[in-house]
C-alpha cells in the first residue's frame, strides 16, 4: 500500500450503531487530519493530530471520537450519529502541521450514510 | 460566513476552451493552495503561493495570488476532459490551519 488508505470506503449505519473509520498513512508523516465533506459545504476540518497528540478540535460533537495510537494510524469512532452526519469523511497526512508550504496528502475517503 | 468563496460554483465547457475560476476572501492569507479532487478520490495539491502578486504555471494551468494576498485565480488554457474535477482553494490566515473554499466543479465536454 502507498499513500493514505481509508477503510471502509462505504458505510451505512443506523443512528444507534457504533462504528469506526480507519486511516493509515505510508508516507512517514507526523501529522494526520480528519475532514468532513458535505454537499454544497466547504471541506470542514474536524481534528488534527501531530506526533500522536491532538492539536486541533474544531467544535466537533462528542458523538465523533478520534484516536491516534501512533503516527501512522488514525481512527474516527462513531456513535449515535444523526442523518445530517452523512458525508464523505476524508483523512489526510502531512510532514508537519504548520507552515506555508504544508502539503496535505488525502485518502480516498469513506462515504458515510446514516439512516 | 464562508472564509473563502469560490466562483463559479459549477462550470461546464467544451474541450479546447479557456476558463478562469476565482477564490475570494476578506481575510489576508500567509499562503494559499489549490487542490483538484476527482470523483471517488481525495483532493490532490496542485500549487502553493505565498507572495502577493505571485504567478505560478503548471503546464496549461496558471495560478495567481492577489497583490493583497486576499484572493487568487486559476486559469486553464485549452481545457481537456482530464481537467474535469472539483477545484478547491485553501488559505492559511496565520500559517497554521488551512481553510478550504466552497469549490468549483468543472466539467470539460469532449
JSON list of C-alpha atoms in Angstrom, two decimals:
[
{"chain": "A", "resi": 1, "resn": "UNK", "atom": "CA", "xyz": [0.00, 0.00, 0.00]},
{"chain": "A", "resi": 2, "resn": "UNK", "atom": "CA", "xyz": [1.16, 3.52, -0.74]},
{"chain": "A", "resi": 3, "resn": "UNK", "atom": "CA", "xyz": [-0.01, 6.98, 0.24]},
{"chain": "A", "resi": 4, "resn": "UNK", "atom": "CA", "xyz": [-3.02, 7.30, 2.51]},
{"chain": "A", "resi": 5, "resn": "UNK", "atom": "CA", "xyz": [-5.57, 4.50, 2.73]},
{"chain": "A", "resi": 6, "resn": "UNK", "atom": "CA", "xyz": [-9.02, 4.55, 4.32]},
{"chain": "A", "resi": 7, "resn": "UNK", "atom": "CA", "xyz": [-11.39, 1.75, 5.25]},
{"chain": "A", "resi": 8, "resn": "UNK", "atom": "CA", "xyz": [-14.17, 1.15, 4.73]},
{"chain": "A", "resi": 9, "resn": "UNK", "atom": "CA", "xyz": [-14.84, 3.06, 1.51]},
{"chain": "A", "resi": 10, "resn": "UNK", "atom": "CA", "xyz": [-18.59, 2.98, 2.11]},
{"chain": "A", "resi": 11, "resn": "UNK", "atom": "CA", "xyz": [-20.54, 2.66, 5.35]},
{"chain": "A", "resi": 12, "resn": "UNK", "atom": "CA", "xyz": [-24.25, 2.64, 6.08]},
{"chain": "A", "resi": 13, "resn": "UNK", "atom": "CA", "xyz": [-25.26, 2.76, 9.71]},
{"chain": "A", "resi": 14, "resn": "UNK", "atom": "CA", "xyz": [-28.30, 3.36, 11.88]},
{"chain": "A", "resi": 15, "resn": "UNK", "atom": "CA", "xyz": [-28.45, 6.13, 14.43]},
{"chain": "A", "resi": 16, "resn": "UNK", "atom": "CA", "xyz": [-27.94, 3.68, 17.30]},
{"chain": "A", "resi": 17, "resn": "UNK", "atom": "CA", "xyz": [-24.94, 1.88, 15.83]},
{"chain": "A", "resi": 18, "resn": "UNK", "atom": "CA", "xyz": [-21.29, 2.22, 16.78]},
{"chain": "A", "resi": 19, "resn": "UNK", "atom": "CA", "xyz": [-18.72, 2.04, 14.02]},
{"chain": "A", "resi": 20, "resn": "UNK", "atom": "CA", "xyz": [-15.15, 3.14, 13.38]},
{"chain": "A", "resi": 21, "resn": "UNK", "atom": "CA", "xyz": [-13.36, 4.60, 10.38]},
{"chain": "A", "resi": 22, "resn": "UNK", "atom": "CA", "xyz": [-9.72, 3.71, 9.87]},
{"chain": "A", "resi": 23, "resn": "UNK", "atom": "CA", "xyz": [-6.96, 5.66, 8.18]},
{"chain": "A", "resi": 24, "resn": "UNK", "atom": "CA", "xyz": [-3.37, 4.59, 7.57]},
{"chain": "A", "resi": 25, "resn": "UNK", "atom": "CA", "xyz": [-0.57, 6.62, 6.04]},
{"chain": "A", "resi": 26, "resn": "UNK", "atom": "CA", "xyz": [2.53, 5.06, 4.48]},
{"chain": "A", "resi": 27, "resn": "UNK", "atom": "CA", "xyz": [4.41, 8.33, 3.95]},
{"chain": "A", "resi": 28, "resn": "UNK", "atom": "CA", "xyz": [6.31, 8.70, 7.23]},
{"chain": "A", "resi": 29, "resn": "UNK", "atom": "CA", "xyz": [4.39, 11.86, 8.10]},
{"chain": "A", "resi": 30, "resn": "UNK", "atom": "CA", "xyz": [3.97, 13.28, 11.59]},
{"chain": "A", "resi": 31, "resn": "UNK", "atom": "CA", "xyz": [0.54, 14.92, 11.30]},
{"chain": "A", "resi": 32, "resn": "UNK", "atom": "CA", "xyz": [-2.85, 13.41, 10.49]},
{"chain": "A", "resi": 33, "resn": "UNK", "atom": "CA", "xyz": [-6.25, 15.01, 9.95]},
{"chain": "A", "resi": 34, "resn": "UNK", "atom": "CA", "xyz": [-9.94, 14.18, 9.74]},
{"chain": "A", "resi": 35, "resn": "UNK", "atom": "CA", "xyz": [-12.14, 16.27, 7.43]},
{"chain": "A", "resi": 36, "resn": "UNK", "atom": "CA", "xyz": [-15.86, 16.19, 6.69]},
{"chain": "A", "resi": 37, "resn": "UNK", "atom": "CA", "xyz": [-17.00, 16.93, 3.13]},
{"chain": "A", "resi": 38, "resn": "UNK", "atom": "CA", "xyz": [-20.71, 17.58, 2.63]},
{"chain": "A", "resi": 39, "resn": "UNK", "atom": "CA", "xyz": [-22.53, 18.64, -0.49]},
{"chain": "A", "resi": 40, "resn": "UNK", "atom": "CA", "xyz": [-22.51, 22.40, -1.01]},
{"chain": "A", "resi": 41, "resn": "UNK", "atom": "CA", "xyz": [-20.27, 22.99, 2.03]},
{"chain": "A", "resi": 42, "resn": "UNK", "atom": "CA", "xyz": [-16.53, 23.63, 2.23]},
{"chain": "A", "resi": 43, "resn": "UNK", "atom": "CA", "xyz": [-14.28, 20.91, 3.47]},
{"chain": "A", "resi": 44, "resn": "UNK", "atom": "CA", "xyz": [-14.54, 21.08, 7.28]},
{"chain": "A", "resi": 45, "resn": "UNK", "atom": "CA", "xyz": [-11.51, 20.30, 9.42]},
{"chain": "A", "resi": 46, "resn": "UNK", "atom": "CA", "xyz": [-12.55, 18.13, 12.37]},
{"chain": "A", "resi": 47, "resn": "UNK", "atom": "CA", "xyz": [-9.37, 17.04, 14.15]},
{"chain": "A", "resi": 48, "resn": "UNK", "atom": "CA", "xyz": [-5.60, 17.37, 13.76]},
{"chain": "A", "resi": 49, "resn": "UNK", "atom": "CA", "xyz": [-3.03, 15.14, 15.40]},
{"chain": "A", "resi": 50, "resn": "UNK", "atom": "CA", "xyz": [0.65, 15.99, 15.46]},
{"chain": "A", "resi": 51, "resn": "UNK", "atom": "CA", "xyz": [3.07, 13.38, 16.79]},
{"chain": "A", "resi": 52, "resn": "UNK", "atom": "CA", "xyz": [0.07, 11.49, 18.19]},
{"chain": "A", "resi": 53, "resn": "UNK", "atom": "CA", "xyz": [-1.19, 14.49, 20.20]},
{"chain": "A", "resi": 54, "resn": "UNK", "atom": "CA", "xyz": [-4.45, 16.22, 19.29]},
{"chain": "A", "resi": 55, "resn": "UNK", "atom": "CA", "xyz": [-3.64, 19.81, 18.40]},
{"chain": "A", "resi": 56, "resn": "UNK", "atom": "CA", "xyz": [-6.94, 20.93, 16.85]},
{"chain": "A", "resi": 57, "resn": "UNK", "atom": "CA", "xyz": [-10.54, 20.10, 17.65]},
{"chain": "A", "resi": 58, "resn": "UNK", "atom": "CA", "xyz": [-12.91, 22.32, 15.74]},
{"chain": "A", "resi": 59, "resn": "UNK", "atom": "CA", "xyz": [-16.00, 22.13, 17.94]},
{"chain": "A", "resi": 60, "resn": "UNK", "atom": "CA", "xyz": [-16.91, 18.67, 16.76]},
{"chain": "A", "resi": 61, "resn": "UNK", "atom": "CA", "xyz": [-19.84, 16.95, 18.55]},
{"chain": "A", "resi": 62, "resn": "UNK", "atom": "CA", "xyz": [-18.83, 14.31, 21.06]},
{"chain": "A", "resi": 63, "resn": "UNK", "atom": "CA", "xyz": [-20.50, 11.59, 19.01]},
{"chain": "A", "resi": 64, "resn": "UNK", "atom": "CA", "xyz": [-17.29, 11.72, 16.94]},
{"chain": "A", "resi": 65, "resn": "UNK", "atom": "CA", "xyz": [-14.29, 10.44, 18.88]},
{"chain": "A", "resi": 66, "resn": "UNK", "atom": "CA", "xyz": [-10.82, 10.36, 17.30]},
{"chain": "A", "resi": 67, "resn": "UNK", "atom": "CA", "xyz": [-7.97, 8.07, 18.25]},
{"chain": "A", "resi": 68, "resn": "UNK", "atom": "CA", "xyz": [-4.34, 8.21, 17.11]},
{"chain": "A", "resi": 69, "resn": "UNK", "atom": "CA", "xyz": [-2.43, 5.23, 18.53]},
{"chain": "A", "resi": 70, "resn": "UNK", "atom": "CA", "xyz": [0.73, 6.02, 16.51]},
{"chain": "A", "resi": 71, "resn": "UNK", "atom": "CA", "xyz": [1.83, 8.39, 13.78]},
{"chain": "A", "resi": 72, "resn": "UNK", "atom": "CA", "xyz": [0.72, 6.03, 11.00]},
{"chain": "A", "resi": 73, "resn": "UNK", "atom": "CA", "xyz": [-2.82, 5.26, 12.14]},
{"chain": "A", "resi": 74, "resn": "UNK", "atom": "CA", "xyz": [-5.87, 7.38, 12.82]},
{"chain": "A", "resi": 75, "resn": "UNK", "atom": "CA", "xyz": [-9.35, 6.25, 13.77]},
{"chain": "A", "resi": 76, "resn": "UNK", "atom": "CA", "xyz": [-12.68, 8.03, 13.99]},
{"chain": "A", "resi": 77, "resn": "UNK", "atom": "CA", "xyz": [-15.11, 6.30, 16.32]},
{"chain": "A", "resi": 78, "resn": "UNK", "atom": "CA", "xyz": [-18.77, 6.99, 15.60]},
{"chain": "A", "resi": 79, "resn": "UNK", "atom": "CA", "xyz": [-21.77, 6.53, 17.89]},
{"chain": "A", "resi": 80, "resn": "UNK", "atom": "CA", "xyz": [-25.38, 7.72, 17.96]},
{"chain": "A", "resi": 81, "resn": "UNK", "atom": "CA", "xyz": [-24.94, 9.70, 14.76]},
{"chain": "A", "resi": 82, "resn": "UNK", "atom": "CA", "xyz": [-27.61, 11.83, 13.11]},
{"chain": "A", "resi": 83, "resn": "UNK", "atom": "CA", "xyz": [-28.73, 11.76, 9.47]},
{"chain": "A", "resi": 84, "resn": "UNK", "atom": "CA", "xyz": [-27.05, 15.16, 8.94]},
{"chain": "A", "resi": 85, "resn": "UNK", "atom": "CA", "xyz": [-23.72, 13.46, 9.69]},
{"chain": "A", "resi": 86, "resn": "UNK", "atom": "CA", "xyz": [-23.98, 11.67, 6.34]},
{"chain": "A", "resi": 87, "resn": "UNK", "atom": "CA", "xyz": [-20.99, 12.87, 4.30]},
{"chain": "A", "resi": 88, "resn": "UNK", "atom": "CA", "xyz": [-17.63, 11.92, 2.85]},
{"chain": "A", "resi": 89, "resn": "UNK", "atom": "CA", "xyz": [-15.04, 11.65, 5.62]},
{"chain": "A", "resi": 90, "resn": "UNK", "atom": "CA", "xyz": [-11.52, 12.32, 4.41]},
{"chain": "A", "resi": 91, "resn": "UNK", "atom": "CA", "xyz": [-8.30, 11.54, 6.18]},
{"chain": "A", "resi": 92, "resn": "UNK", "atom": "CA", "xyz": [-5.09, 13.39, 5.35]},
{"chain": "A", "resi": 93, "resn": "UNK", "atom": "CA", "xyz": [-1.49, 13.43, 6.48]},
{"chain": "A", "resi": 94, "resn": "UNK", "atom": "CA", "xyz": [1.42, 15.87, 6.20]},
{"chain": "A", "resi": 95, "resn": "UNK", "atom": "CA", "xyz": [5.03, 16.13, 7.25]},
{"chain": "A", "resi": 96, "resn": "UNK", "atom": "CA", "xyz": [4.23, 18.75, 9.89]},
{"chain": "A", "resi": 97, "resn": "UNK", "atom": "CA", "xyz": [1.01, 20.61, 10.60]},
{"chain": "A", "resi": 98, "resn": "UNK", "atom": "CA", "xyz": [2.32, 24.18, 10.41]},
{"chain": "A", "resi": 99, "resn": "UNK", "atom": "CA", "xyz": [3.97, 26.15, 7.67]},
{"chain": "A", "resi": 100, "resn": "UNK", "atom": "CA", "xyz": [3.07, 27.96, 4.49]},
{"chain": "A", "resi": 101, "resn": "UNK", "atom": "CA", "xyz": [4.08, 25.06, 2.26]},
{"chain": "A", "resi": 102, "resn": "UNK", "atom": "CA", "xyz": [2.41, 22.37, 4.32]},
{"chain": "A", "resi": 103, "resn": "UNK", "atom": "CA", "xyz": [1.14, 19.85, 1.76]},
{"chain": "A", "resi": 104, "resn": "UNK", "atom": "CA", "xyz": [-1.60, 17.52, 2.84]},
{"chain": "A", "resi": 105, "resn": "UNK", "atom": "CA", "xyz": [-1.99, 14.11, 1.23]},
{"chain": "A", "resi": 106, "resn": "UNK", "atom": "CA", "xyz": [-5.56, 12.86, 1.26]},
{"chain": "A", "resi": 107, "resn": "UNK", "atom": "CA", "xyz": [-7.02, 9.39, 1.29]},
{"chain": "A", "resi": 108, "resn": "UNK", "atom": "CA", "xyz": [-9.97, 8.47, -0.97]},
{"chain": "A", "resi": 109, "resn": "UNK", "atom": "CA", "xyz": [-12.49, 8.95, 1.84]},
{"chain": "A", "resi": 110, "resn": "UNK", "atom": "CA", "xyz": [-15.25, 6.95, 3.48]},
{"chain": "A", "resi": 111, "resn": "UNK", "atom": "CA", "xyz": [-18.76, 7.66, 2.19]},
{"chain": "A", "resi": 112, "resn": "UNK", "atom": "CA", "xyz": [-20.96, 7.51, 5.31]},
{"chain": "A", "resi": 113, "resn": "UNK", "atom": "CA", "xyz": [-24.74, 7.27, 5.22]},
{"chain": "A", "resi": 114, "resn": "UNK", "atom": "CA", "xyz": [-26.69, 7.49, 8.48]},
{"chain": "A", "resi": 115, "resn": "UNK", "atom": "CA", "xyz": [-30.23, 6.17, 8.29]},
{"chain": "B", "resi": 1, "resn": "UNK", "atom": "CA", "xyz": [-19.97, 33.31, 6.66]},
{"chain": "B", "resi": 2, "resn": "UNK", "atom": "CA", "xyz": [-17.54, 31.48, 4.42]},
{"chain": "B", "resi": 3, "resn": "UNK", "atom": "CA", "xyz": [-13.90, 32.41, 4.81]},
{"chain": "B", "resi": 4, "resn": "UNK", "atom": "CA", "xyz": [-13.15, 31.60, 1.16]},
{"chain": "B", "resi": 5, "resn": "UNK", "atom": "CA", "xyz": [-15.73, 31.99, -1.60]},
{"chain": "B", "resi": 6, "resn": "UNK", "atom": "CA", "xyz": [-15.10, 30.34, -4.95]},
{"chain": "B", "resi": 7, "resn": "UNK", "atom": "CA", "xyz": [-16.79, 31.21, -8.21]},
{"chain": "B", "resi": 8, "resn": "UNK", "atom": "CA", "xyz": [-18.33, 29.96, -10.30]},
{"chain": "B", "resi": 9, "resn": "UNK", "atom": "CA", "xyz": [-19.72, 27.05, -8.29]},
{"chain": "B", "resi": 10, "resn": "UNK", "atom": "CA", "xyz": [-20.28, 24.97, -11.45]},
{"chain": "B", "resi": 11, "resn": "UNK", "atom": "CA", "xyz": [-18.70, 25.29, -14.87]},
{"chain": "B", "resi": 12, "resn": "UNK", "atom": "CA", "xyz": [-19.29, 23.19, -17.98]},
{"chain": "B", "resi": 13, "resn": "UNK", "atom": "CA", "xyz": [-17.23, 23.94, -21.08]},
{"chain": "B", "resi": 14, "resn": "UNK", "atom": "CA", "xyz": [-16.20, 22.37, -24.38]},
{"chain": "B", "resi": 15, "resn": "UNK", "atom": "CA", "xyz": [-12.76, 20.86, -24.87]},
{"chain": "B", "resi": 16, "resn": "UNK", "atom": "CA", "xyz": [-10.30, 23.47, -26.07]},
{"chain": "B", "resi": 17, "resn": "UNK", "atom": "CA", "xyz": [-11.92, 26.44, -24.34]},
{"chain": "B", "resi": 18, "resn": "UNK", "atom": "CA", "xyz": [-10.19, 28.62, -21.76]},
{"chain": "B", "resi": 19, "resn": "UNK", "atom": "CA", "xyz": [-11.56, 29.28, -18.29]},
{"chain": "B", "resi": 20, "resn": "UNK", "atom": "CA", "xyz": [-10.83, 31.11, -15.06]},
{"chain": "B", "resi": 21, "resn": "UNK", "atom": "CA", "xyz": [-12.04, 30.28, -11.58]},
{"chain": "B", "resi": 22, "resn": "UNK", "atom": "CA", "xyz": [-11.76, 32.59, -8.60]},
{"chain": "B", "resi": 23, "resn": "UNK", "atom": "CA", "xyz": [-11.13, 32.30, -4.89]},
{"chain": "B", "resi": 24, "resn": "UNK", "atom": "CA", "xyz": [-12.00, 35.39, -2.85]},
{"chain": "B", "resi": 25, "resn": "UNK", "atom": "CA", "xyz": [-11.88, 36.41, 0.79]},
{"chain": "B", "resi": 26, "resn": "UNK", "atom": "CA", "xyz": [-11.87, 39.46, 3.01]},
{"chain": "B", "resi": 27, "resn": "UNK", "atom": "CA", "xyz": [-9.04, 37.90, 5.04]},
{"chain": "B", "resi": 28, "resn": "UNK", "atom": "CA", "xyz": [-5.32, 38.05, 4.36]},
{"chain": "B", "resi": 29, "resn": "UNK", "atom": "CA", "xyz": [-3.54, 34.72, 3.95]},
{"chain": "B", "resi": 30, "resn": "UNK", "atom": "CA", "xyz": [0.07, 33.86, 4.59]},
{"chain": "B", "resi": 31, "resn": "UNK", "atom": "CA", "xyz": [-0.25, 31.23, 1.88]},
{"chain": "B", "resi": 32, "resn": "UNK", "atom": "CA", "xyz": [-2.86, 29.83, -0.46]},
{"chain": "B", "resi": 33, "resn": "UNK", "atom": "CA", "xyz": [-3.13, 26.43, -2.10]},
{"chain": "B", "resi": 34, "resn": "UNK", "atom": "CA", "xyz": [-5.13, 24.95, -4.97]},
{"chain": "B", "resi": 35, "resn": "UNK", "atom": "CA", "xyz": [-6.22, 21.32, -4.96]},
{"chain": "B", "resi": 36, "resn": "UNK", "atom": "CA", "xyz": [-8.07, 19.19, -7.54]},
{"chain": "B", "resi": 37, "resn": "UNK", "atom": "CA", "xyz": [-10.39, 16.42, -6.45]},
{"chain": "B", "resi": 38, "resn": "UNK", "atom": "CA", "xyz": [-11.57, 13.77, -8.91]},
{"chain": "B", "resi": 39, "resn": "UNK", "atom": "CA", "xyz": [-14.68, 11.65, -8.29]},
{"chain": "B", "resi": 40, "resn": "UNK", "atom": "CA", "xyz": [-14.07, 8.92, -5.73]},
{"chain": "B", "resi": 41, "resn": "UNK", "atom": "CA", "xyz": [-10.72, 10.37, -4.69]},
{"chain": "B", "resi": 42, "resn": "UNK", "atom": "CA", "xyz": [-9.34, 12.82, -2.16]},
{"chain": "B", "resi": 43, "resn": "UNK", "atom": "CA", "xyz": [-8.00, 16.25, -3.13]},
{"chain": "B", "resi": 44, "resn": "UNK", "atom": "CA", "xyz": [-4.51, 16.45, -4.64]},
{"chain": "B", "resi": 45, "resn": "UNK", "atom": "CA", "xyz": [-2.32, 19.54, -4.22]},
{"chain": "B", "resi": 46, "resn": "UNK", "atom": "CA", "xyz": [-1.61, 21.48, -7.43]},
{"chain": "B", "resi": 47, "resn": "UNK", "atom": "CA", "xyz": [0.26, 24.53, -6.17]},
{"chain": "B", "resi": 48, "resn": "UNK", "atom": "CA", "xyz": [1.11, 26.72, -3.18]},
{"chain": "B", "resi": 49, "resn": "UNK", "atom": "CA", "xyz": [1.55, 30.51, -3.48]},
{"chain": "B", "resi": 50, "resn": "UNK", "atom": "CA", "xyz": [2.91, 32.70, -0.71]},
{"chain": "B", "resi": 51, "resn": "UNK", "atom": "CA", "xyz": [3.89, 36.09, -2.17]},
{"chain": "B", "resi": 52, "resn": "UNK", "atom": "CA", "xyz": [1.39, 38.79, -3.15]},
{"chain": "B", "resi": 53, "resn": "UNK", "atom": "CA", "xyz": [1.21, 39.04, -6.95]},
{"chain": "B", "resi": 54, "resn": "UNK", "atom": "CA", "xyz": [2.93, 35.68, -7.40]},
{"chain": "B", "resi": 55, "resn": "UNK", "atom": "CA", "xyz": [2.19, 33.77, -10.61]},
{"chain": "B", "resi": 56, "resn": "UNK", "atom": "CA", "xyz": [2.89, 30.06, -10.99]},
{"chain": "B", "resi": 57, "resn": "UNK", "atom": "CA", "xyz": [2.40, 27.90, -14.04]},
{"chain": "B", "resi": 58, "resn": "UNK", "atom": "CA", "xyz": [1.78, 24.18, -14.18]},
{"chain": "B", "resi": 59, "resn": "UNK", "atom": "CA", "xyz": [1.56, 23.15, -17.84]},
{"chain": "B", "resi": 60, "resn": "UNK", "atom": "CA", "xyz": [-1.76, 24.66, -19.04]},
{"chain": "B", "resi": 61, "resn": "UNK", "atom": "CA", "xyz": [-2.72, 25.91, -15.56]},
{"chain": "B", "resi": 62, "resn": "UNK", "atom": "CA", "xyz": [-1.78, 29.41, -14.38]},
{"chain": "B", "resi": 63, "resn": "UNK", "atom": "CA", "xyz": [-2.24, 30.39, -10.74]},
{"chain": "B", "resi": 64, "resn": "UNK", "atom": "CA", "xyz": [-2.11, 33.95, -9.44]},
{"chain": "B", "resi": 65, "resn": "UNK", "atom": "CA", "xyz": [-2.10, 35.22, -5.87]},
{"chain": "B", "resi": 66, "resn": "UNK", "atom": "CA", "xyz": [-3.63, 38.67, -5.42]},
{"chain": "B", "resi": 67, "resn": "UNK", "atom": "CA", "xyz": [-1.36, 41.59, -4.53]},
{"chain": "B", "resi": 68, "resn": "UNK", "atom": "CA", "xyz": [-3.08, 41.95, -1.15]},
{"chain": "B", "resi": 69, "resn": "UNK", "atom": "CA", "xyz": [-2.97, 38.17, -0.54]},
{"chain": "B", "resi": 70, "resn": "UNK", "atom": "CA", "xyz": [-6.77, 38.04, -0.15]},
{"chain": "B", "resi": 71, "resn": "UNK", "atom": "CA", "xyz": [-7.68, 36.33, -3.40]},
{"chain": "B", "resi": 72, "resn": "UNK", "atom": "CA", "xyz": [-6.43, 34.00, -6.09]},
{"chain": "B", "resi": 73, "resn": "UNK", "atom": "CA", "xyz": [-7.32, 32.84, -9.57]},
{"chain": "B", "resi": 74, "resn": "UNK", "atom": "CA", "xyz": [-6.76, 29.69, -11.60]},
{"chain": "B", "resi": 75, "resn": "UNK", "atom": "CA", "xyz": [-6.71, 29.95, -15.39]},
{"chain": "B", "resi": 76, "resn": "UNK", "atom": "CA", "xyz": [-6.81, 26.87, -17.59]},
{"chain": "B", "resi": 77, "resn": "UNK", "atom": "CA", "xyz": [-5.84, 27.18, -21.24]},
{"chain": "B", "resi": 78, "resn": "UNK", "atom": "CA", "xyz": [-7.28, 24.78, -23.84]},
{"chain": "B", "resi": 79, "resn": "UNK", "atom": "CA", "xyz": [-9.16, 22.67, -21.32]},
{"chain": "B", "resi": 80, "resn": "UNK", "atom": "CA", "xyz": [-9.14, 18.91, -21.74]},
{"chain": "B", "resi": 81, "resn": "UNK", "atom": "CA", "xyz": [-11.52, 16.23, -20.39]},
{"chain": "B", "resi": 82, "resn": "UNK", "atom": "CA", "xyz": [-8.79, 15.20, -17.95]},
{"chain": "B", "resi": 83, "resn": "UNK", "atom": "CA", "xyz": [-9.14, 18.60, -16.27]},
{"chain": "B", "resi": 84, "resn": "UNK", "atom": "CA", "xyz": [-12.62, 17.63, -15.07]},
{"chain": "B", "resi": 85, "resn": "UNK", "atom": "CA", "xyz": [-12.90, 17.70, -11.29]},
{"chain": "B", "resi": 86, "resn": "UNK", "atom": "CA", "xyz": [-13.58, 19.78, -8.21]},
{"chain": "B", "resi": 87, "resn": "UNK", "atom": "CA", "xyz": [-11.11, 22.62, -7.76]},
{"chain": "B", "resi": 88, "resn": "UNK", "atom": "CA", "xyz": [-10.59, 23.72, -4.17]},
{"chain": "B", "resi": 89, "resn": "UNK", "atom": "CA", "xyz": [-8.63, 26.65, -2.85]},
{"chain": "B", "resi": 90, "resn": "UNK", "atom": "CA", "xyz": [-7.32, 26.62, 0.71]},
{"chain": "B", "resi": 91, "resn": "UNK", "atom": "CA", "xyz": [-5.87, 29.55, 2.63]},
{"chain": "B", "resi": 92, "resn": "UNK", "atom": "CA", "xyz": [-3.89, 29.74, 5.84]},
{"chain": "B", "resi": 93, "resn": "UNK", "atom": "CA", "xyz": [-4.51, 33.07, 7.63]},
{"chain": "B", "resi": 94, "resn": "UNK", "atom": "CA", "xyz": [-1.75, 32.57, 10.17]},
{"chain": "B", "resi": 95, "resn": "UNK", "atom": "CA", "xyz": [0.39, 29.82, 8.69]},
{"chain": "B", "resi": 96, "resn": "UNK", "atom": "CA", "xyz": [-1.26, 27.13, 10.73]},
{"chain": "B", "resi": 97, "resn": "UNK", "atom": "CA", "xyz": [-4.64, 25.73, 9.79]},
{"chain": "B", "resi": 98, "resn": "UNK", "atom": "CA", "xyz": [-5.73, 25.82, 6.15]},
{"chain": "B", "resi": 99, "resn": "UNK", "atom": "CA", "xyz": [-9.38, 26.73, 5.49]},
{"chain": "B", "resi": 100, "resn": "UNK", "atom": "CA", "xyz": [-10.92, 25.33, 2.33]},
{"chain": "B", "resi": 101, "resn": "UNK", "atom": "CA", "xyz": [-13.13, 27.19, -0.09]},
{"chain": "B", "resi": 102, "resn": "UNK", "atom": "CA", "xyz": [-16.54, 26.20, -1.37]},
{"chain": "B", "resi": 103, "resn": "UNK", "atom": "CA", "xyz": [-15.14, 24.62, -4.54]},
{"chain": "B", "resi": 104, "resn": "UNK", "atom": "CA", "xyz": [-15.68, 24.91, -8.30]},
{"chain": "B", "resi": 105, "resn": "UNK", "atom": "CA", "xyz": [-16.94, 21.82, -10.09]},
{"chain": "B", "resi": 106, "resn": "UNK", "atom": "CA", "xyz": [-15.53, 21.77, -13.63]},
{"chain": "B", "resi": 107, "resn": "UNK", "atom": "CA", "xyz": [-16.77, 19.53, -16.44]},
{"chain": "B", "resi": 108, "resn": "UNK", "atom": "CA", "xyz": [-14.92, 19.54, -19.76]},
{"chain": "B", "resi": 109, "resn": "UNK", "atom": "CA", "xyz": [-17.00, 18.03, -22.54]},
{"chain": "B", "resi": 110, "resn": "UNK", "atom": "CA", "xyz": [-15.09, 16.20, -25.31]}
]
